[in-house]
Short mmCIF file of C-alpha atoms in Angstrom, two decimals:
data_model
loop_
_atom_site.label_atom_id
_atom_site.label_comp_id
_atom_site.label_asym_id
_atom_site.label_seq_id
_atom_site.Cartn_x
_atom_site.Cartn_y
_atom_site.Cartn_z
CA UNK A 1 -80.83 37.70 -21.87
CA UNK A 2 -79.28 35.48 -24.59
CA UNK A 3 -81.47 34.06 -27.55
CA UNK A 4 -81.22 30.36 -28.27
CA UNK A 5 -81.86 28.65 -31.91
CA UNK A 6 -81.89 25.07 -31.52
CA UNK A 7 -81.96 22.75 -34.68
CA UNK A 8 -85.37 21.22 -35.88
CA UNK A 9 -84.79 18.05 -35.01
CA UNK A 10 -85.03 18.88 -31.39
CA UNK A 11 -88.79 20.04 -30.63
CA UNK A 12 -90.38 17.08 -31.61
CA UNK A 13 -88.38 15.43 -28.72
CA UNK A 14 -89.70 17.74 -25.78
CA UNK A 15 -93.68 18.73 -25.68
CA UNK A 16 -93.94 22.59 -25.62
CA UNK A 17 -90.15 22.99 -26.58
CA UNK A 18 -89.58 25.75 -29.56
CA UNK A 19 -86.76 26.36 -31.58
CA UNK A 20 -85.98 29.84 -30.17
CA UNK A 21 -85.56 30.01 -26.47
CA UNK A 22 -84.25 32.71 -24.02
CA UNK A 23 -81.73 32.16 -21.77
CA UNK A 24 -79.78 34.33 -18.82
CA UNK A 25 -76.26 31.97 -18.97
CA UNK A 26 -73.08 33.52 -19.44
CA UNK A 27 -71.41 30.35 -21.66
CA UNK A 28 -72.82 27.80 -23.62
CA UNK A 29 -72.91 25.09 -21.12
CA UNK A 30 -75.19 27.58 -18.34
CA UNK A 31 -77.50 27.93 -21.42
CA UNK A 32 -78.25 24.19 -22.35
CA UNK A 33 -78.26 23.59 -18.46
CA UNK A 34 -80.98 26.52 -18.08
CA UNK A 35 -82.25 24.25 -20.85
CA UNK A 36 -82.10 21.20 -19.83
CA UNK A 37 -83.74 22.72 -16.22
CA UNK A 38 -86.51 23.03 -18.45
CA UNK A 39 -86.71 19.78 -20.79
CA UNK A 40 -85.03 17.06 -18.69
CA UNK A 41 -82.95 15.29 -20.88
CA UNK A 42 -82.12 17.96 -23.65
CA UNK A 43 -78.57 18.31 -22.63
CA UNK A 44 -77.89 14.51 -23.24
CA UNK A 45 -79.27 15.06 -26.86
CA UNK A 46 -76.77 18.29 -27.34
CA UNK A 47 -73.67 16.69 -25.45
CA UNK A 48 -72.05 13.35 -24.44
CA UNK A 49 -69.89 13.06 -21.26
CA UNK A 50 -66.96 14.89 -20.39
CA UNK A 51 -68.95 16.98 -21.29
CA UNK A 52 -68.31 18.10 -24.80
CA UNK A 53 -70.53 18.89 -27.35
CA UNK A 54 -71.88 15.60 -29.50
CA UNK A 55 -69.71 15.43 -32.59
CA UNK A 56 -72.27 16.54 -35.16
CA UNK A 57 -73.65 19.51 -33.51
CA UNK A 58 -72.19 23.10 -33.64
CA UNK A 59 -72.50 26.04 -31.28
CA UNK A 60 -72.00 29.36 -33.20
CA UNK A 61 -71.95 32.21 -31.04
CA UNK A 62 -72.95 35.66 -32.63
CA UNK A 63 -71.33 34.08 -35.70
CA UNK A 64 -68.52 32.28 -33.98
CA UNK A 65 -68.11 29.00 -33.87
CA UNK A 66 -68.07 28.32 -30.14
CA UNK A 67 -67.67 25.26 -27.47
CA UNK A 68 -69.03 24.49 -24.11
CA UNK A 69 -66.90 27.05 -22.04
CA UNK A 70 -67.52 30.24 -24.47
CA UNK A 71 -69.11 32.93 -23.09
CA UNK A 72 -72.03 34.54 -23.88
CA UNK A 73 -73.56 38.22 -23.26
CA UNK A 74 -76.85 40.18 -22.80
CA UNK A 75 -78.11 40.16 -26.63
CA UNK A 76 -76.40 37.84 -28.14
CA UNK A 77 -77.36 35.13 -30.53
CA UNK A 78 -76.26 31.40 -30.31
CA UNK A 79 -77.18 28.85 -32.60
CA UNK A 80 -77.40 25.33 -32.16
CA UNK A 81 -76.90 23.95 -35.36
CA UNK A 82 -77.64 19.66 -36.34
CA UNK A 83 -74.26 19.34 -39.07
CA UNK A 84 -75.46 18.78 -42.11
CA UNK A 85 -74.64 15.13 -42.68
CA UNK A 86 -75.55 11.89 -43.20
CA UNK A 87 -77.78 10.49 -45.72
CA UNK B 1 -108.95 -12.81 -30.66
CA UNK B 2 -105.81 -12.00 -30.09
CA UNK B 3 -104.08 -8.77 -31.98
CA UNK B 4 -100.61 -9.44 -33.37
CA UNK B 5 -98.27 -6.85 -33.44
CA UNK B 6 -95.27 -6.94 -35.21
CA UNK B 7 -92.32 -4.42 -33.71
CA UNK B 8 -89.78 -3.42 -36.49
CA UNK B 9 -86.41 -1.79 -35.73
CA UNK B 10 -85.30 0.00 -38.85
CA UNK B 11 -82.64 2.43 -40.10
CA UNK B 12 -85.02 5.28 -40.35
CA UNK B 13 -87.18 4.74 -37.14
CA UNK B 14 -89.44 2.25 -35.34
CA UNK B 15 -92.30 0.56 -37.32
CA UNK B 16 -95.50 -1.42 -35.75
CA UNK B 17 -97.13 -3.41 -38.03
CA UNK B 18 -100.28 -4.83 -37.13
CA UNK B 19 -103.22 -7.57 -37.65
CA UNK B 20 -105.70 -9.74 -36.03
CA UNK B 21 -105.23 -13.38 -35.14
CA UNK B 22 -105.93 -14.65 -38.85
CA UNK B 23 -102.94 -12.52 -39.34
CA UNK B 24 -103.45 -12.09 -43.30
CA UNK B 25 -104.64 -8.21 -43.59
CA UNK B 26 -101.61 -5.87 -41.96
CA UNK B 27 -101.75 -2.23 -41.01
CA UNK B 28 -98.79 -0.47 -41.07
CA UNK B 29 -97.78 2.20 -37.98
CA UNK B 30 -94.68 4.82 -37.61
CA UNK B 31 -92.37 5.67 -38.26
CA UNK B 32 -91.85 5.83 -34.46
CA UNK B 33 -89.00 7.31 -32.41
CA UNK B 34 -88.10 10.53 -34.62
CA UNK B 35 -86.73 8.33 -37.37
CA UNK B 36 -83.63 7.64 -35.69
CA UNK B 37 -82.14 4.83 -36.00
CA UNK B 38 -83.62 1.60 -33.92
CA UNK B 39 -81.39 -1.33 -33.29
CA UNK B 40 -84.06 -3.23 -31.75
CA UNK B 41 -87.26 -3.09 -30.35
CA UNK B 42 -89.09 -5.15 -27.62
CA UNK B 43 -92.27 -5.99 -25.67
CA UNK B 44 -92.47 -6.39 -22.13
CA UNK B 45 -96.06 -8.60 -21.88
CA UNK B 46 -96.26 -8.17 -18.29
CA UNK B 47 -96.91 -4.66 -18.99
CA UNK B 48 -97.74 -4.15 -22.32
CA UNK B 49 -95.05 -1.61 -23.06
CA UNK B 50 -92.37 -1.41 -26.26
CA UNK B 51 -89.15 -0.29 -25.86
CA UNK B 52 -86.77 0.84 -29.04
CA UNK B 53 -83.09 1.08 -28.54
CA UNK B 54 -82.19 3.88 -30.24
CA UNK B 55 -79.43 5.83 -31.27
CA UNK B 56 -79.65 9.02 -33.53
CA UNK B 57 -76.44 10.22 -34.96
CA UNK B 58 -77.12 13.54 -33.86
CA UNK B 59 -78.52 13.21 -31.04
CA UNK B 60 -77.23 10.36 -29.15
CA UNK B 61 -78.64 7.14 -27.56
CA UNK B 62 -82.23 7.05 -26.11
CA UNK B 63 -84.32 3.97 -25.13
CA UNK B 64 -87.80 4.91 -26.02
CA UNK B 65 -90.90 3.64 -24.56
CA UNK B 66 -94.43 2.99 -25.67
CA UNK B 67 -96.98 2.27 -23.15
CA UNK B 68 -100.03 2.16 -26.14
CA UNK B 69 -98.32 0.29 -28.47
CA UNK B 70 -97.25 3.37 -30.64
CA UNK B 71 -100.34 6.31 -29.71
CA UNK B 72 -97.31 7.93 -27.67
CA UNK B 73 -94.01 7.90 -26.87
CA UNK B 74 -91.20 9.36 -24.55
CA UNK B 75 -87.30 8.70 -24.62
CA UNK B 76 -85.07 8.99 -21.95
CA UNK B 77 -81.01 8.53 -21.54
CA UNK B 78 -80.89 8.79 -18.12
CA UNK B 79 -78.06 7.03 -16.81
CA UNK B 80 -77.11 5.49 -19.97
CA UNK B 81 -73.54 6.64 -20.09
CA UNK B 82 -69.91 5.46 -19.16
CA UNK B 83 -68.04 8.02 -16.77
CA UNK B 84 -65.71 9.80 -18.22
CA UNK B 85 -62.67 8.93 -19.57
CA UNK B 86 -63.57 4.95 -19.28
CA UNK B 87 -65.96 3.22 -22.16
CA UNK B 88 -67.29 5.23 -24.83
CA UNK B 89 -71.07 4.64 -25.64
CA UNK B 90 -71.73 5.14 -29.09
CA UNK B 91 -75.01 3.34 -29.40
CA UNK B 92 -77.33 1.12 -27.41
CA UNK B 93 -77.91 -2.07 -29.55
CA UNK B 94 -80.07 -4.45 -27.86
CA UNK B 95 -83.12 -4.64 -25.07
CA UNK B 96 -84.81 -6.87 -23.47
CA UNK B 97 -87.97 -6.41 -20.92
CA UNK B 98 -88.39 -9.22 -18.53
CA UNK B 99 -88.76 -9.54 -14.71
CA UNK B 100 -89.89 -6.33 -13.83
CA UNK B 101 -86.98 -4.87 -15.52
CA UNK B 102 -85.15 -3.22 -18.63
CA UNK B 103 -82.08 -4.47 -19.60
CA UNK B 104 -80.29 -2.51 -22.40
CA UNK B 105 -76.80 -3.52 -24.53
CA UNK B 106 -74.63 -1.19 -25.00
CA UNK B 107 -71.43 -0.20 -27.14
CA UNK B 108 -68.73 -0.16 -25.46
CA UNK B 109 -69.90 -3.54 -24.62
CA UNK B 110 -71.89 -2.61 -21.29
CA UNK B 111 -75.17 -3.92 -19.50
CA UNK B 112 -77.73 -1.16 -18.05
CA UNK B 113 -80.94 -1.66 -16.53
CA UNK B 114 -83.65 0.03 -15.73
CA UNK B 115 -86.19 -0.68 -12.42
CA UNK B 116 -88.53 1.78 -13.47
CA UNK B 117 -90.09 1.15 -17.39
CA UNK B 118 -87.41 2.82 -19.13
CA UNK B 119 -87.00 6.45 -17.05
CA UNK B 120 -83.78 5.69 -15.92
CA UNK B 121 -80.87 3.47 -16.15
CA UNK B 122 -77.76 2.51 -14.04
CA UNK B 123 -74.92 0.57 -15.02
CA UNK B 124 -74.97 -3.25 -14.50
CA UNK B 125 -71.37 -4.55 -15.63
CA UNK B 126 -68.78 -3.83 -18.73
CA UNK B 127 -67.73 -8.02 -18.17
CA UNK B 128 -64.67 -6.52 -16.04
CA UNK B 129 -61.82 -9.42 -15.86
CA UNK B 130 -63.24 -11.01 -18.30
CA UNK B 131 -60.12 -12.23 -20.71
CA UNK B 132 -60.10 -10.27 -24.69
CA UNK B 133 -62.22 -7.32 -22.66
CA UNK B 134 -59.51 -4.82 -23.45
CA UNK B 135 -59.02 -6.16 -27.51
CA UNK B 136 -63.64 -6.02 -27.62
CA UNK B 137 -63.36 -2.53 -26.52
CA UNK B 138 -60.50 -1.17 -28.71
CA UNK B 139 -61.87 0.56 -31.41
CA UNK B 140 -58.96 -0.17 -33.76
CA UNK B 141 -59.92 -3.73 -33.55
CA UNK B 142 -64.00 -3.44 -34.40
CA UNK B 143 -65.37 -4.28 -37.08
CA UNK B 144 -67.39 -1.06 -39.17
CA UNK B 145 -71.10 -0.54 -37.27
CA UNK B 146 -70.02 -2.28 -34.06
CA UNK B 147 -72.48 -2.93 -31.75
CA UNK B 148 -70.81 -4.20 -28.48
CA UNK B 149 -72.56 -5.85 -26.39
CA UNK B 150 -75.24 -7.10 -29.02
CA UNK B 151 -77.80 -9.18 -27.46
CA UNK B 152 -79.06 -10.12 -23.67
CA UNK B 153 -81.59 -13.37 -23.49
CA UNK B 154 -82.96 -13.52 -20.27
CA UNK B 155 -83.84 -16.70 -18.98
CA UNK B 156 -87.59 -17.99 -17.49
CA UNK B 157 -85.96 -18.88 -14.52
CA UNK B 158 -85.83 -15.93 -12.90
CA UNK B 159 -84.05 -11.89 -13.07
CA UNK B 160 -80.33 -12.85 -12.22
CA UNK B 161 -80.04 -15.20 -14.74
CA UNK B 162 -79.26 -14.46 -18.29
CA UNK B 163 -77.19 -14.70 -21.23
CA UNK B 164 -75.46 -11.83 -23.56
CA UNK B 165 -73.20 -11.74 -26.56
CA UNK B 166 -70.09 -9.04 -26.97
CA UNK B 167 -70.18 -9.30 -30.47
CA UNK B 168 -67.46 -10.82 -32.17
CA UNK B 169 -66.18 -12.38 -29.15
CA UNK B 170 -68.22 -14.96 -26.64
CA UNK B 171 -71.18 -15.90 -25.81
CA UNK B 172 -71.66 -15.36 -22.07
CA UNK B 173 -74.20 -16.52 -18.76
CA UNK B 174 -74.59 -15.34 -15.54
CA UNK B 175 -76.72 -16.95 -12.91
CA UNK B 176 -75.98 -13.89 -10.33
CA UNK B 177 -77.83 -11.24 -12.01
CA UNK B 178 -74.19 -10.05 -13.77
CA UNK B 179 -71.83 -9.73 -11.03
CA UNK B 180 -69.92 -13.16 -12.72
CA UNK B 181 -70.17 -14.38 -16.02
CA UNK B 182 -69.45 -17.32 -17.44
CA UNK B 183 -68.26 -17.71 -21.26
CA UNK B 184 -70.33 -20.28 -22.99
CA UNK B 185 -68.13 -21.13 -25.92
CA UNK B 186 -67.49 -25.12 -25.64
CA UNK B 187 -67.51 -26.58 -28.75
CA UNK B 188 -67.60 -24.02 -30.93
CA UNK B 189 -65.39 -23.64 -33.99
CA UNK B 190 -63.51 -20.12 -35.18
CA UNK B 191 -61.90 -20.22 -38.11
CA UNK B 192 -59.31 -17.44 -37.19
CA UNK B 193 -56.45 -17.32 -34.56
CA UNK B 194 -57.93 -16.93 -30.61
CA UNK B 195 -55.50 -15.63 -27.88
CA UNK B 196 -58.01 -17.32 -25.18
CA UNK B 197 -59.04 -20.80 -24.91
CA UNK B 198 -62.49 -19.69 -23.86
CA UNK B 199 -63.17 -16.13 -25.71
CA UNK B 200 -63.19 -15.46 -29.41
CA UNK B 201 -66.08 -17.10 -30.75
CA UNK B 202 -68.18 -15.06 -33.00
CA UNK B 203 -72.14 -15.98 -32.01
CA UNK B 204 -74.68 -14.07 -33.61
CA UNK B 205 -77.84 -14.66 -32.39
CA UNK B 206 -79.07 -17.29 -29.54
CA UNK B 207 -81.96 -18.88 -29.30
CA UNK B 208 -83.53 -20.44 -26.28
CA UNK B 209 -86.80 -23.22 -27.11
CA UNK B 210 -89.82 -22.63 -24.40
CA UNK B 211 -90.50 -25.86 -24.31
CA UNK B 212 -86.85 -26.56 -22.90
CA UNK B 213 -84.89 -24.24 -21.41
CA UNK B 214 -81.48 -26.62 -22.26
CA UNK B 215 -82.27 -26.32 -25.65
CA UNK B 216 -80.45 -23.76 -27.41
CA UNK B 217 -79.88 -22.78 -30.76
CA UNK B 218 -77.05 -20.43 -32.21
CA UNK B 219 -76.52 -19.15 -35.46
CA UNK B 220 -72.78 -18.45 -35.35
CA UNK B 221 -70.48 -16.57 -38.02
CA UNK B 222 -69.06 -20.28 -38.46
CA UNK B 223 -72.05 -22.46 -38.63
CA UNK B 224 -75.18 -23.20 -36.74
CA UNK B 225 -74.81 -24.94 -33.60
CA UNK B 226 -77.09 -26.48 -30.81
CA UNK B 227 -76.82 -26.99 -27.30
CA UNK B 228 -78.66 -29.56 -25.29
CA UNK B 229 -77.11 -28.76 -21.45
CA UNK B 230 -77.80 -24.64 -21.32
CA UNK B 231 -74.88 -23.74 -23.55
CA UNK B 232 -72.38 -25.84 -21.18
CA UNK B 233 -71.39 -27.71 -24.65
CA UNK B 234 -72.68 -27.09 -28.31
CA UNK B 235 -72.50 -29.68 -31.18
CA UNK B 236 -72.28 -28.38 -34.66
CA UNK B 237 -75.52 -28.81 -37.27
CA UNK B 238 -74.33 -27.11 -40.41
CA UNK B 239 -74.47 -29.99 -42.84
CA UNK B 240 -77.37 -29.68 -45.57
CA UNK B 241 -77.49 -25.87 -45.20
CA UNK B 242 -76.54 -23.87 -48.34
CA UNK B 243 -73.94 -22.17 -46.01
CA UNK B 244 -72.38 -21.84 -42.66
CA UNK B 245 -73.25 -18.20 -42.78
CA UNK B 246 -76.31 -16.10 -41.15
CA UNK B 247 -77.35 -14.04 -38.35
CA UNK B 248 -81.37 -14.43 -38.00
CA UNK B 249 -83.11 -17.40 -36.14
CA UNK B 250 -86.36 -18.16 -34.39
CA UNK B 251 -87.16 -21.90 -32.70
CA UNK B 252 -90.51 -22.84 -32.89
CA UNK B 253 -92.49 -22.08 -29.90
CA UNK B 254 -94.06 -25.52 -29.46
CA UNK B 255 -91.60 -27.97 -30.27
CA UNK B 256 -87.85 -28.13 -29.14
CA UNK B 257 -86.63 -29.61 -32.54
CA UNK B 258 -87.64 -27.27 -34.72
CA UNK B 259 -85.29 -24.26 -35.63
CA UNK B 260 -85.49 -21.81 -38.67
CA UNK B 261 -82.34 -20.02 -39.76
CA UNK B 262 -81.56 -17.67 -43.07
CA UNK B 263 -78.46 -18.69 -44.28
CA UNK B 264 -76.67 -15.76 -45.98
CA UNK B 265 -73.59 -15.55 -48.38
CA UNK B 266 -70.49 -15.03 -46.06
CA UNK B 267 -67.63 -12.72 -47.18
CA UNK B 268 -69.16 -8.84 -47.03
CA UNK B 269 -72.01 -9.58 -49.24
CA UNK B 270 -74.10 -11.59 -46.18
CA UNK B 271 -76.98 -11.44 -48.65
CA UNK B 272 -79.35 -14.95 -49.77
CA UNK B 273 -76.97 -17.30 -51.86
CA UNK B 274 -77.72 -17.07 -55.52
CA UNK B 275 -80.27 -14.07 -54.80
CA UNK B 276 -83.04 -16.85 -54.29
CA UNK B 277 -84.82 -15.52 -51.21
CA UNK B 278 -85.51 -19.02 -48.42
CA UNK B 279 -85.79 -19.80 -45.34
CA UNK B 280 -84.76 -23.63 -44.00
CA UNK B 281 -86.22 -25.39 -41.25
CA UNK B 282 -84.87 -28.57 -38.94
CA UNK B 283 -87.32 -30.72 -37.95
CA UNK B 284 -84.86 -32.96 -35.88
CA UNK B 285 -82.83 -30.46 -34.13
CA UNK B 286 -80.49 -30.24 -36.97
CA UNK B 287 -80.12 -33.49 -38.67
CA UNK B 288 -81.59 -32.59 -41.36
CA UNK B 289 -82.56 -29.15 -42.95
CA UNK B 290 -85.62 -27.62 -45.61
CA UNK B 291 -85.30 -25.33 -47.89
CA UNK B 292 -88.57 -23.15 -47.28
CA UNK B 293 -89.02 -20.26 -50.35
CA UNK B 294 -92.78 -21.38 -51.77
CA UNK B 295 -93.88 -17.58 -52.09
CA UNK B 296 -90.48 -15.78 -51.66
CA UNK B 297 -88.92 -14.08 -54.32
CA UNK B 298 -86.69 -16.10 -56.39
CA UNK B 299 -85.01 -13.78 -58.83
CA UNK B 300 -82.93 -11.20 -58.53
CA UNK B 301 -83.68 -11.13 -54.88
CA UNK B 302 -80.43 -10.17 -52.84
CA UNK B 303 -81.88 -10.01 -49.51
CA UNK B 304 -79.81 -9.59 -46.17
CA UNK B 305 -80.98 -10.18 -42.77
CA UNK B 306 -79.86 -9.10 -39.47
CA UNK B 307 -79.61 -10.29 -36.16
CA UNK B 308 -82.28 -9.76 -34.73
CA UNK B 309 -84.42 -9.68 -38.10
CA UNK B 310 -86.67 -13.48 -37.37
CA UNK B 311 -88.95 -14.11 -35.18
CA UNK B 312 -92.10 -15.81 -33.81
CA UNK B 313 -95.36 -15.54 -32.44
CA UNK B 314 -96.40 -17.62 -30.20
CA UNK B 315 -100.24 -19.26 -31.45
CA UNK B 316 -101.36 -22.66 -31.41
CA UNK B 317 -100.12 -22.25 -35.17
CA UNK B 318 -97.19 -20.23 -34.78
CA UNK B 319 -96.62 -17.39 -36.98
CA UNK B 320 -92.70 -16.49 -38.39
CA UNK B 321 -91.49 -13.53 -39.67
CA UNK B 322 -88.75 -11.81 -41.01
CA UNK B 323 -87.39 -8.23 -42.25
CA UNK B 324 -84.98 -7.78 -45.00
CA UNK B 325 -82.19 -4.90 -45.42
CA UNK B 326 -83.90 -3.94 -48.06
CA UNK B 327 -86.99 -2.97 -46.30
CA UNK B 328 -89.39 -6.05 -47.12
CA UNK B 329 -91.45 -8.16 -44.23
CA UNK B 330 -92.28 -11.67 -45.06
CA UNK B 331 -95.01 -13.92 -42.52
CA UNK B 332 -95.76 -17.05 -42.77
CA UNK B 333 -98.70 -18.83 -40.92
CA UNK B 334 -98.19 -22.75 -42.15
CA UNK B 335 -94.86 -23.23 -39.94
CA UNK B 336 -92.46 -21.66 -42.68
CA UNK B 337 -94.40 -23.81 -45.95
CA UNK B 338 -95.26 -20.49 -47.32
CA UNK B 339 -94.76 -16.96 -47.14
CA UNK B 340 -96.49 -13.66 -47.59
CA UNK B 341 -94.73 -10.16 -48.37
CA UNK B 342 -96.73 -7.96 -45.34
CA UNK B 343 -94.86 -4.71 -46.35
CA UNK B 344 -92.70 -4.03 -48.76
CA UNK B 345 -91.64 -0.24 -48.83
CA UNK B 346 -90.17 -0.20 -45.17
CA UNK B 347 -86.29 1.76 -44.68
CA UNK B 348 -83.81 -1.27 -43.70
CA UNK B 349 -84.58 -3.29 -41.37
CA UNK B 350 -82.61 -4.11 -38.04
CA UNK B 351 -85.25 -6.28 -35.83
CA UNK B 352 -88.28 -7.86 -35.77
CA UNK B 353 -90.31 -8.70 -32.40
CA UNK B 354 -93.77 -10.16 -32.07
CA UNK B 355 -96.01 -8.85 -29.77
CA UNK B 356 -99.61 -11.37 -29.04
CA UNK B 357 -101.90 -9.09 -27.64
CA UNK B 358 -104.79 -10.39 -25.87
#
């Protein structure tokens, strides 16, 4: 199981949705469809069609900065990160 | 009596503003829809919902949906997308709620709609064939904040037929619910080189009167224009404004002469000439023009508005508003004599819609 921290700005957009969520995907994409299997919708808010990641958010994980296709193991940490931007 | 509520589209979120019939004491709601930015936002009477087009820079485009004007919301994207590697949507820019349907603009220009209140959308049409297509959808040949296609007026007569605007480009109609379309152009002037006898006319907001569905009104980047045959022709009506320039209008809901417009500086300013706020008024379908201002700001008051930002209600008097760029909403009750600052602290404003509420 992977641990998912998704950006503030995302809750208010799902009832019952927190910021840290558990996940058993082995890349980033699995784990925001496991996601969006949850929250209908919340991939569209993290990624536009392609699919690639929406050009202000960032996928870091355990540190790394990561895309769609990077994998992810038992334990570790991704982080969904809003860039900061914009005014 | 009827409630009046005013829907207003804003850079930081929707806004509902509202007030009884008397329409003099306002109560200010939101901001709705996460704060994202809303490009417009409607009401569908036949079922009392809103819809916002929205489109949050992080988040992408949403249409959102009231059905309690405001208590609650939900958003949904749905089917609002190009496949890939063919249009780009970077926002969704206009709405409209009419005949048991959502219709939503898109940019890339595209049409969606939705048969279901706003849960999901399908494509409609992108105006394939249609001749300057390929130049509208290049992005080296936009203008900054493009918003594709920027407005869809549907028509009384029935679902299939409607009008949009690609923005920058044409004004267009179809009559078989947007399989064809039909640019709707004649007569109108550009003051830059066209490659197409028909397309590159830069219309900014159309206006149909309810009292005659023939009558139209258009405030164009080159002058405002009227059209007595559906759009077939237009005839140009600039003279006696202060200039050719604006984007707002609203035609009264009674009476098929009478048009208000806000004329803006052109150039990049597009804010009110001399930064004396006014709004003018035809009483004869553009003869002749007033300059309306009697409780506007007349100092210092550099005011912009958008598109969508004018519009009606639809009383035996008729109330008008409009929302500035710099956050202000201004009402008047006396057919545009006089005006009344309803809100003054709002973020900037995109639309304005009127809601009567029975």
């Amino acid at each position: 199981v992977a641990e998912v921290h998704l950006p503030t700005t995302l809750p208010p957009l799902f009832p019952g949705l927190t910021r840290r969520q558990e996940v058993g995907a082995s890349t980033v994409a699995e784990a925001i469809d496991e996601l969006d299997a949850r929250w209908p919708g919340l991939r569209d808010r993290l990624c536009e069609p392609g699919p690639a990641l929406r050009p202000h958010i960032n996928v870091y994980v355990d540190r790394e900065r990561a895309e769609l296709g990077t994998p992810i193991s038992a334990g570790s940490r991704v982080d969904v990160i809003a860039a900061i931007s914009g005014g | 009596m009827p409630k009046i509520v005013l829907l207003v589209g804003t850079r930081k979120g929707c806004f509902l503003l509202e007030s009884d019939g008397d329409r003099r004491d306002w109560k200010v709601g939101g901001p709705y829809c996460e704060s994202w930015p809303v490009y417009h936002a409607v009401h569908d009477p036949a079922t009392g919902a809103v819809y916002a087009a929205a489109a949050s820079e992080w988040h992408g485009s949403a249409i959102w949906r009231s059905p309690d004007l405001g208590r609650t919301w939900e958003h949904s994207s749905e089917g609002l997308a190009y496949e890939d590697g063919g249009l780009k949507l970077s926002k969704v820019s206009s709405v409209a709620a009419a005949h048991g349907r959502v219709l939503v603009g898109a940019e890339g220009a595209g049409l969606f709609e939705s048969r279901d209140g706003g849960e999901t959308f399908s494509l409609l049409s992108t105006l394939e064939g249609q001749p300057g297509r390929d130049d509208w959808n290049d992005p080296a040949k936009q203008p900054p904040g493009h918003l594709g296609l920027s407005a869809i007026i549907p028509h009384p007569d029935g679902p299939d037929r409607f009008f949009v605007i690609v923005q920058g480009y044409s004004l267009f109609e179809t009559t078989d619910g947007g399989k064809t379309w039909a640019p709707r152009n004649r007569g109108l002037r550009a003051d830059w080189p066209r490659d197409y006898e028909e397309i590159g006319f830069c219309v900014h907001k159309l206006v149909m009167s309810p009292v005659d569905h023939d009558r139209l009104y258009q405030q164009n980047h080159v002058g405002m224009h009227r059209s007595d045959d559906a759009g077939k022709s237009w005839t140009e009506i600039t003279e006696g404004l202060p200039t050719e320039f604006g984007f707002a209008a609203a035609v009264h809901p009674h009476d098929r002469d009478t048009f208000y417009v806000v004329p803006l500086d052109p150039g990049h300013g597009r804010t009110m000439p001399e930064g004396k706020a006014a709004v003018w008024r035809t009483r004869d379908a553009g003869a002749s023009w007033q300059r309306l201002s009697d409780g506007l700001p007349q100092e210092g008051a550099h005011l912009g508005v958008l598109r969508e930002g004018m519009a009606n209600d639809s009383l035996d008097s008729p109330g008008f508003y409009f929302g500035t760029s710099t956050g202000q909403v201004f009402a008047s009750t006396d057919e545009g004599e006089s005006w009344t600052e309803i809100a003054s602290y709002l973020p900037a404003i995109s639309s304005v819609e009127v809601a009567v509420v029975e």
